[in-house]
PDB file of C-alpha atoms and ligand atoms in Angstrom:
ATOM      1  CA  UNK A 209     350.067 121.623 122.049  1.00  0.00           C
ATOM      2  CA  UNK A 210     352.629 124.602 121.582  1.00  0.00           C
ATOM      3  CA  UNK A 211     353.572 123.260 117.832  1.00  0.00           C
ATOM      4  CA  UNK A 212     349.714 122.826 116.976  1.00  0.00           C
ATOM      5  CA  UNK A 213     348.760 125.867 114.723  1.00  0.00           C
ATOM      6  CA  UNK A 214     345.247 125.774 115.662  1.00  0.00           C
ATOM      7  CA  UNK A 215     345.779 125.049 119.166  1.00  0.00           C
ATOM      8  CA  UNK A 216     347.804 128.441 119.154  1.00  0.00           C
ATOM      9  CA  UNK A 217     344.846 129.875 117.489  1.00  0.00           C
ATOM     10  CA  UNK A 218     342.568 128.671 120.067  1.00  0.00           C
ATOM     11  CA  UNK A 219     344.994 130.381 122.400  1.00  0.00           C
ATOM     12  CA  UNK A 220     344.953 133.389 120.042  1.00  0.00           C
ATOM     13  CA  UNK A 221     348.410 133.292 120.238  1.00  0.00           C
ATOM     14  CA  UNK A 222     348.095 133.428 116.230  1.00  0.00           C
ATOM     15  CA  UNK A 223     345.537 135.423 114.767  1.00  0.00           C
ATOM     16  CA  UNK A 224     342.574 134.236 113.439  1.00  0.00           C
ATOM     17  CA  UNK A 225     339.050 135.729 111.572  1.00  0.00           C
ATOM     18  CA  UNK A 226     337.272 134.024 114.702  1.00  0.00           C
ATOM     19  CA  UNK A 227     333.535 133.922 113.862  1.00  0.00           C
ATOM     20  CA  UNK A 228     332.592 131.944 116.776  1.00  0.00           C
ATOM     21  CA  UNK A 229     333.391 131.040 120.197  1.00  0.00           C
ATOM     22  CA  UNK A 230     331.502 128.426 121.961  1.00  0.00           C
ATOM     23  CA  UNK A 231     332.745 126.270 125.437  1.00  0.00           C
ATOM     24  CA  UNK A 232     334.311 123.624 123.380  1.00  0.00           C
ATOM     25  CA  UNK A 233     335.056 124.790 120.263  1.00  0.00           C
ATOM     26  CA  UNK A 234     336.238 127.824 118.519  1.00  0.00           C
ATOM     27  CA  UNK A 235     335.144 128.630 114.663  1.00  0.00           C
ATOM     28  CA  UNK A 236     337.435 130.555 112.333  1.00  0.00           C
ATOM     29  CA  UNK A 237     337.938 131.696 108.293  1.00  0.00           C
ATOM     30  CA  UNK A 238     339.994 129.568 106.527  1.00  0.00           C
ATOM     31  CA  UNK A 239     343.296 131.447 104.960  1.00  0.00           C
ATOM     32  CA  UNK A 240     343.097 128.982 101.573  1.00  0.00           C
ATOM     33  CA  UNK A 241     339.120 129.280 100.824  1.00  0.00           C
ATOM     34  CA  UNK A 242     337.842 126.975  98.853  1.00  0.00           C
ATOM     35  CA  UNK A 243     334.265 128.155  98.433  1.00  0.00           C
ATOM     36  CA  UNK A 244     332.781 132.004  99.295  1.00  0.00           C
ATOM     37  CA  UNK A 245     332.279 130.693 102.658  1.00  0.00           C
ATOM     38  CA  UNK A 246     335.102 128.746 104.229  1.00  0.00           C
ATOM     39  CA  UNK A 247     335.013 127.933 108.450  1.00  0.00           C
ATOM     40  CA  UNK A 248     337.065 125.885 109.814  1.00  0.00           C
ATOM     41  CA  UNK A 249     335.387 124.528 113.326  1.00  0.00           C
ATOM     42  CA  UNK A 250     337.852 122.840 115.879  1.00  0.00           C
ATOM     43  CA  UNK A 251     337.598 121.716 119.288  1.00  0.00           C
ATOM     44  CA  UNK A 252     339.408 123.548 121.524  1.00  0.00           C
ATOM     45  CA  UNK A 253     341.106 120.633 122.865  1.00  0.00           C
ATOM     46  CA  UNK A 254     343.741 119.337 120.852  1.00  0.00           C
ATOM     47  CA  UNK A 255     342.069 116.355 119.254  1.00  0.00           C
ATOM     48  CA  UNK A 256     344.913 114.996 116.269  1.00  0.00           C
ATOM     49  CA  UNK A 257     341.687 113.828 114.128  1.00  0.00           C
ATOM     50  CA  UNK A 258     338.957 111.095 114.042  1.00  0.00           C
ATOM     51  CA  UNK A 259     341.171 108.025 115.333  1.00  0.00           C
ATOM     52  CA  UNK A 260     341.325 110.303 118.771  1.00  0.00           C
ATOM     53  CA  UNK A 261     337.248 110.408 118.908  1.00  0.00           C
ATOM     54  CA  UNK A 262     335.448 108.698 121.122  1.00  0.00           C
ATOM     55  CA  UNK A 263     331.823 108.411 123.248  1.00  0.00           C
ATOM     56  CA  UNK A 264     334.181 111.073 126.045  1.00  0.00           C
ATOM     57  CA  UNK A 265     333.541 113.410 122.698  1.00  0.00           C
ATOM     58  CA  UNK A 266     329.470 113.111 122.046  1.00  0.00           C
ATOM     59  CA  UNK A 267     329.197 117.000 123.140  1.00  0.00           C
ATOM     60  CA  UNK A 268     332.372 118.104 121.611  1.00  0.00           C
ATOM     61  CA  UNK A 269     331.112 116.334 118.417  1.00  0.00           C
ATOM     62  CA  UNK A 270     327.522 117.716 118.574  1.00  0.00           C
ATOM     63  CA  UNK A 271     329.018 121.728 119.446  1.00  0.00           C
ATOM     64  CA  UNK A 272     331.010 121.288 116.486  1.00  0.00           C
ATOM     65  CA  UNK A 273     327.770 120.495 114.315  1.00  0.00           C
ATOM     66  CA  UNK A 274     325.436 122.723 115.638  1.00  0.00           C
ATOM     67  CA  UNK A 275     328.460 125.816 115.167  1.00  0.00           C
ATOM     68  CA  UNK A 276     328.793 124.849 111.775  1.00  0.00           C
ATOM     69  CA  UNK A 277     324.800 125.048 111.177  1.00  0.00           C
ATOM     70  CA  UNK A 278     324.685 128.246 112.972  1.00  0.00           C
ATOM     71  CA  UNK A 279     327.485 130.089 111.861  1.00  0.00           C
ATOM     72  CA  UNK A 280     326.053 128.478 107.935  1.00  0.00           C
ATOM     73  CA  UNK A 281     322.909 130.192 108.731  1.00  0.00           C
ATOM     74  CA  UNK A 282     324.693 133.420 109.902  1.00  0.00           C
ATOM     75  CA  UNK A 283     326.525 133.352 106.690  1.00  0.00           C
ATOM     76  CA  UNK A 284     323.392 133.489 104.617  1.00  0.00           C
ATOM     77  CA  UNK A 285     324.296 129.547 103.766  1.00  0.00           C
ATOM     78  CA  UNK A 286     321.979 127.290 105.443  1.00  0.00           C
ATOM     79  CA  UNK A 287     318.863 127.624 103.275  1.00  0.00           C
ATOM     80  CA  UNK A 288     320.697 127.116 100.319  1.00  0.00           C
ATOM     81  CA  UNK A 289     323.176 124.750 101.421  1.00  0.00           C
ATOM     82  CA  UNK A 290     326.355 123.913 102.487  1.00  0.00           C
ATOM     83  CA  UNK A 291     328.872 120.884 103.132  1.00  0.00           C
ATOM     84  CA  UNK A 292     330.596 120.027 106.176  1.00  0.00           C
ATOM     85  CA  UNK A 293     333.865 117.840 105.508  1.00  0.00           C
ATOM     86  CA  UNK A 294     336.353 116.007 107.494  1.00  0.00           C
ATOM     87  CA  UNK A 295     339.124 115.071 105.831  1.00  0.00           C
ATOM     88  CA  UNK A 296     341.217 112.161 107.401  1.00  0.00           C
ATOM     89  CA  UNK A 297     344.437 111.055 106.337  1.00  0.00           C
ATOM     90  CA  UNK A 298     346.608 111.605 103.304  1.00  0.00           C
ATOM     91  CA  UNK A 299     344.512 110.459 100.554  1.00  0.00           C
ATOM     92  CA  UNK A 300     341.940 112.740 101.875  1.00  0.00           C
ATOM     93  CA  UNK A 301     344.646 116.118 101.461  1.00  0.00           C
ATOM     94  CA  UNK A 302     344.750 116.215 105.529  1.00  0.00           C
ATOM     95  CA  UNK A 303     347.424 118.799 106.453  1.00  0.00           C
ATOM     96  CA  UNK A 304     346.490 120.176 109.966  1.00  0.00           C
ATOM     97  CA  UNK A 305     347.138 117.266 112.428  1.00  0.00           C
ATOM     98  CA  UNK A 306     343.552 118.788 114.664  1.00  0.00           C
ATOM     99  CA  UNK A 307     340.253 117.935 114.458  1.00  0.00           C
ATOM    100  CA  UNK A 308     338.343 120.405 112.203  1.00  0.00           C
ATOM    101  CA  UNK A 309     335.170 120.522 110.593  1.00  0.00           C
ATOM    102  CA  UNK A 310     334.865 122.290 107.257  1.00  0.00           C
ATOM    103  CA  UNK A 311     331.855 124.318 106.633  1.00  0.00           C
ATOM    104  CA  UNK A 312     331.625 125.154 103.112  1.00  0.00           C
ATOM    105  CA  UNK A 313     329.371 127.003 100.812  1.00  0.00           C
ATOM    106  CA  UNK A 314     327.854 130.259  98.660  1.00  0.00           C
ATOM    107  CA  UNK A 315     328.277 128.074  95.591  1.00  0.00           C
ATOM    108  CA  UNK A 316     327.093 125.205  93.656  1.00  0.00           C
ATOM    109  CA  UNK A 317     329.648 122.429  95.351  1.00  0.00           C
ATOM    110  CA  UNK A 318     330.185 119.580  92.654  1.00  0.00           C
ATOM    111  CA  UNK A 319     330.071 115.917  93.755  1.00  0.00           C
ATOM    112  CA  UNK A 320     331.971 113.798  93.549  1.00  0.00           C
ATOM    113  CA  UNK A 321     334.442 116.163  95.354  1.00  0.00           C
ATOM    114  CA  UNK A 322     337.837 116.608  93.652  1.00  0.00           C
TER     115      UNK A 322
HETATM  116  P1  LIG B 550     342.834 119.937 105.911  1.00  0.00           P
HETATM  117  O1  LIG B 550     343.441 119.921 104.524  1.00  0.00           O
HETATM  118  O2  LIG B 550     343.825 119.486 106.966  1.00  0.00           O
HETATM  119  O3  LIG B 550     341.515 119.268 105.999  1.00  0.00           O
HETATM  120  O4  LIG B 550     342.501 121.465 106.189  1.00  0.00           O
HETATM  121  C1  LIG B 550     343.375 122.362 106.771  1.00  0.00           C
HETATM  122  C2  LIG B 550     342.858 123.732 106.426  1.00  0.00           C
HETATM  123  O5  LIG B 550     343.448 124.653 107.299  1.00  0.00           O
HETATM  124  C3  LIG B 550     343.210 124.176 104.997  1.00  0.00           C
HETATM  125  O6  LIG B 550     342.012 124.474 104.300  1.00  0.00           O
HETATM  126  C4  LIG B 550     344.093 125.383 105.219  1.00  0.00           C
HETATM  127  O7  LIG B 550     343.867 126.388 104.257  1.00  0.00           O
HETATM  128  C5  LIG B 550     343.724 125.835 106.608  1.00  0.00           C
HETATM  129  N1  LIG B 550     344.804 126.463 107.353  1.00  0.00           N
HETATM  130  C6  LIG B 550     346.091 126.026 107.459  1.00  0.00           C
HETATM  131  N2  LIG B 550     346.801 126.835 108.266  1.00  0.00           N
HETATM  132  C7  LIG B 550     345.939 127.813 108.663  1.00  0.00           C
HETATM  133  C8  LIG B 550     346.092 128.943 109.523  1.00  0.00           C
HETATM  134  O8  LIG B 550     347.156 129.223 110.073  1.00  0.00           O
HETATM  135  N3  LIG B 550     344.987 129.716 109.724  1.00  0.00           N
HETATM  136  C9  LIG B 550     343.779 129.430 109.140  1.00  0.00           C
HETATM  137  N4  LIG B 550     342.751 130.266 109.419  1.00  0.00           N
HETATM  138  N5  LIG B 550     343.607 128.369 108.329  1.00  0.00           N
HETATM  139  C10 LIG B 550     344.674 127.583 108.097  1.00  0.00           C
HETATM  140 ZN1  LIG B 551     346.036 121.397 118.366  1.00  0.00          ZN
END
């Protein structure tokens, strides 16, 4: 989608801190982090967010989880631990109509989230 931010970032049409690359899905630094680590991990097709996901998206889904845990582990995160959100809809603060999976950590993270 030419209007989709992260689509163009897939495209690298708009730059990006890309931190992996994978056949479905492309990981990047968020501009806005939240936490010392902030990755934002998206499919490369332009999926609007979880209403779009279905069984066609069992790989995309499982790429997207195994990127965050590996680019957590490259980050020094995993052992320690991290949190991977989704957030869907307004009440949730989603701004970016595509799919992405928020990998955060590299500090205590309270609960319940703000
Ligand atoms: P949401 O609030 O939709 O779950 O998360 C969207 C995230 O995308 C926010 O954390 C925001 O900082 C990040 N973001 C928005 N635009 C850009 C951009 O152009 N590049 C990058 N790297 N991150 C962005
Ligand atoms: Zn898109």
């Amino acid at each position: 989608m030419d209007d989709c931010v992260f689509c163009r970032i897939v495209a690298e049409e708009v730059p990006a801190d890309i931190v992996a690359r994978g056949s479905l899905t492309r990981a990047f630094r968020d501009t806005n982090p939240q936490a010392p680590v902030h990755v934002l991990v998206v499919p490369v097709e332009h999926v609007a967010d979880v209403t779009e996901v279905g069984a066609q998206h069992g790989e995309l889904l499982a790429e997207m989880v195994t990127t965050a845990h590996q680019v957590a582990a490259r980050e020094g995160v995993a052992e320690g631990g991290y949190r991977l959100v989704l957030n869907v809809g307004d009440d949730a603060g989603n701004t970016v109509p595509h799919l992405h999976l928020h990998v955060l950590g590299g500090r205590r993270l309270t609960w319940p989230p703000g």
